[in-house]
Coordinates of C-alpha atoms in Angstrom, one line a residue:
X1 CA 141.0 106.4 61.7
X2 CA 137.6 105.2 59.9
X3 CA 136.1 106.6 56.9
X4 CA 133.4 106.0 54.4
X5 CA 134.1 107.2 51.0
X6 CA 130.2 107.5 50.3
X7 CA 129.2 109.4 53.2
X8 CA 132.1 111.7 53.8
X9 CA 132.0 111.2 57.4
X10 CA 135.1 110.9 58.9
X11 CA 136.3 109.6 62.4
X12 CA 139.8 110.1 64.2
X13 CA 140.9 109.2 67.6
X14 CA 143.8 111.2 69.1
X15 CA 144.7 111.3 72.9
X16 CA 141.1 109.8 74.2
X17 CA 139.8 112.7 72.0
X18 CA 137.2 111.8 69.4
X19 CA 136.8 113.9 66.1
X20 CA 134.0 113.6 63.6
X21 CA 134.3 115.5 60.3
X22 CA 130.6 115.4 59.2
X23 CA 128.8 117.0 56.2
X24 CA 126.8 119.9 56.9
X25 CA 125.8 121.2 53.4
X26 CA 127.0 120.3 49.9
X27 CA 130.1 122.5 50.2
X28 CA 130.9 122.4 54.1
X29 CA 131.5 120.2 56.9
X30 CA 131.4 120.4 60.7
X31 CA 134.4 119.4 63.1
X32 CA 133.1 117.7 66.2
X33 CA 135.2 117.2 69.0
X34 CA 133.6 114.7 71.8
X35 CA 130.2 115.7 70.6
X36 CA 130.4 119.4 70.4
X37 CA 130.8 121.3 67.1
X38 CA 134.2 123.3 67.2
X39 CA 134.4 124.5 63.5
X40 CA 133.2 124.5 60.1
X41 CA 135.6 123.8 57.2
X42 CA 135.0 124.6 53.6
X43 CA 137.3 123.7 50.4
X44 CA 137.7 127.1 48.5
X45 CA 139.7 125.9 45.9
X46 CA 142.2 123.1 44.9
X47 CA 144.7 124.1 47.4
X48 CA 142.7 126.4 50.0
X49 CA 140.3 125.3 53.2
X50 CA 138.5 128.0 54.9
X51 CA 137.5 127.6 58.5
X52 CA 135.3 129.4 60.8
X53 CA 135.9 128.4 64.9
X54 CA 132.9 128.2 67.1
X55 CA 132.8 131.0 69.5
X56 CA 133.1 130.4 73.1
X57 CA 135.2 126.9 72.4
X58 CA 139.0 126.5 73.5
X59 CA 140.8 125.1 70.2
X60 CA 144.4 123.5 70.8
X61 CA 146.9 123.0 68.1
X62 CA 146.1 119.5 67.6
X63 CA 142.3 120.2 67.3
X64 CA 143.4 122.9 64.2
X65 CA 146.0 120.1 62.9
X66 CA 143.4 117.4 62.9
X67 CA 140.6 119.3 61.3
X68 CA 142.8 120.8 58.6
X69 CA 144.2 117.2 58.1
X70 CA 141.0 115.5 57.6
X71 CA 139.2 118.2 55.5
X72 CA 142.4 118.2 53.4
X73 CA 142.5 114.4 52.9
X74 CA 138.8 113.8 52.8
X75 CA 137.5 116.9 51.3
X76 CA 134.5 119.1 52.8
X77 CA 130.6 118.7 52.1
X78 CA 128.1 116.0 51.4
X79 CA 127.5 114.3 48.2
X80 CA 124.1 114.9 46.7
X81 CA 121.9 111.6 46.7
X82 CA 121.4 111.8 42.6
X83 CA 125.0 112.4 42.0
X84 CA 126.0 109.4 44.2
X85 CA 123.6 107.3 42.6
X86 CA 124.7 107.8 39.2
X87 CA 128.2 107.4 40.1
X88 CA 127.6 104.2 41.7
X89 CA 125.6 102.9 38.7
X90 CA 128.4 104.1 36.3
X91 CA 130.7 101.9 38.2
X92 CA 128.6 98.9 38.4
X93 CA 127.2 98.3 34.7
X94 CA 124.3 95.6 34.6
X95 CA 125.2 92.2 33.8

């Protein structure tokens, strides 16, 4: 599994299937399986994640488990540019 903290774009491979959890908005992320969006995830609270499955797409138990695991572990949504810029500046003060 490969994860980038700054982009929140996460990739996982399971049984020759590639999954990507990609930001869609500040609050939501898409789960993409082999290039096709199969779900949208949104963290509703500190302990709850809501999911909307794409119509006309067959979803396996592994798809659901991986989607929930990625959304739970890495969060959902995209960081806003200004927030990322300010946080990176705060963690690297000028010399």
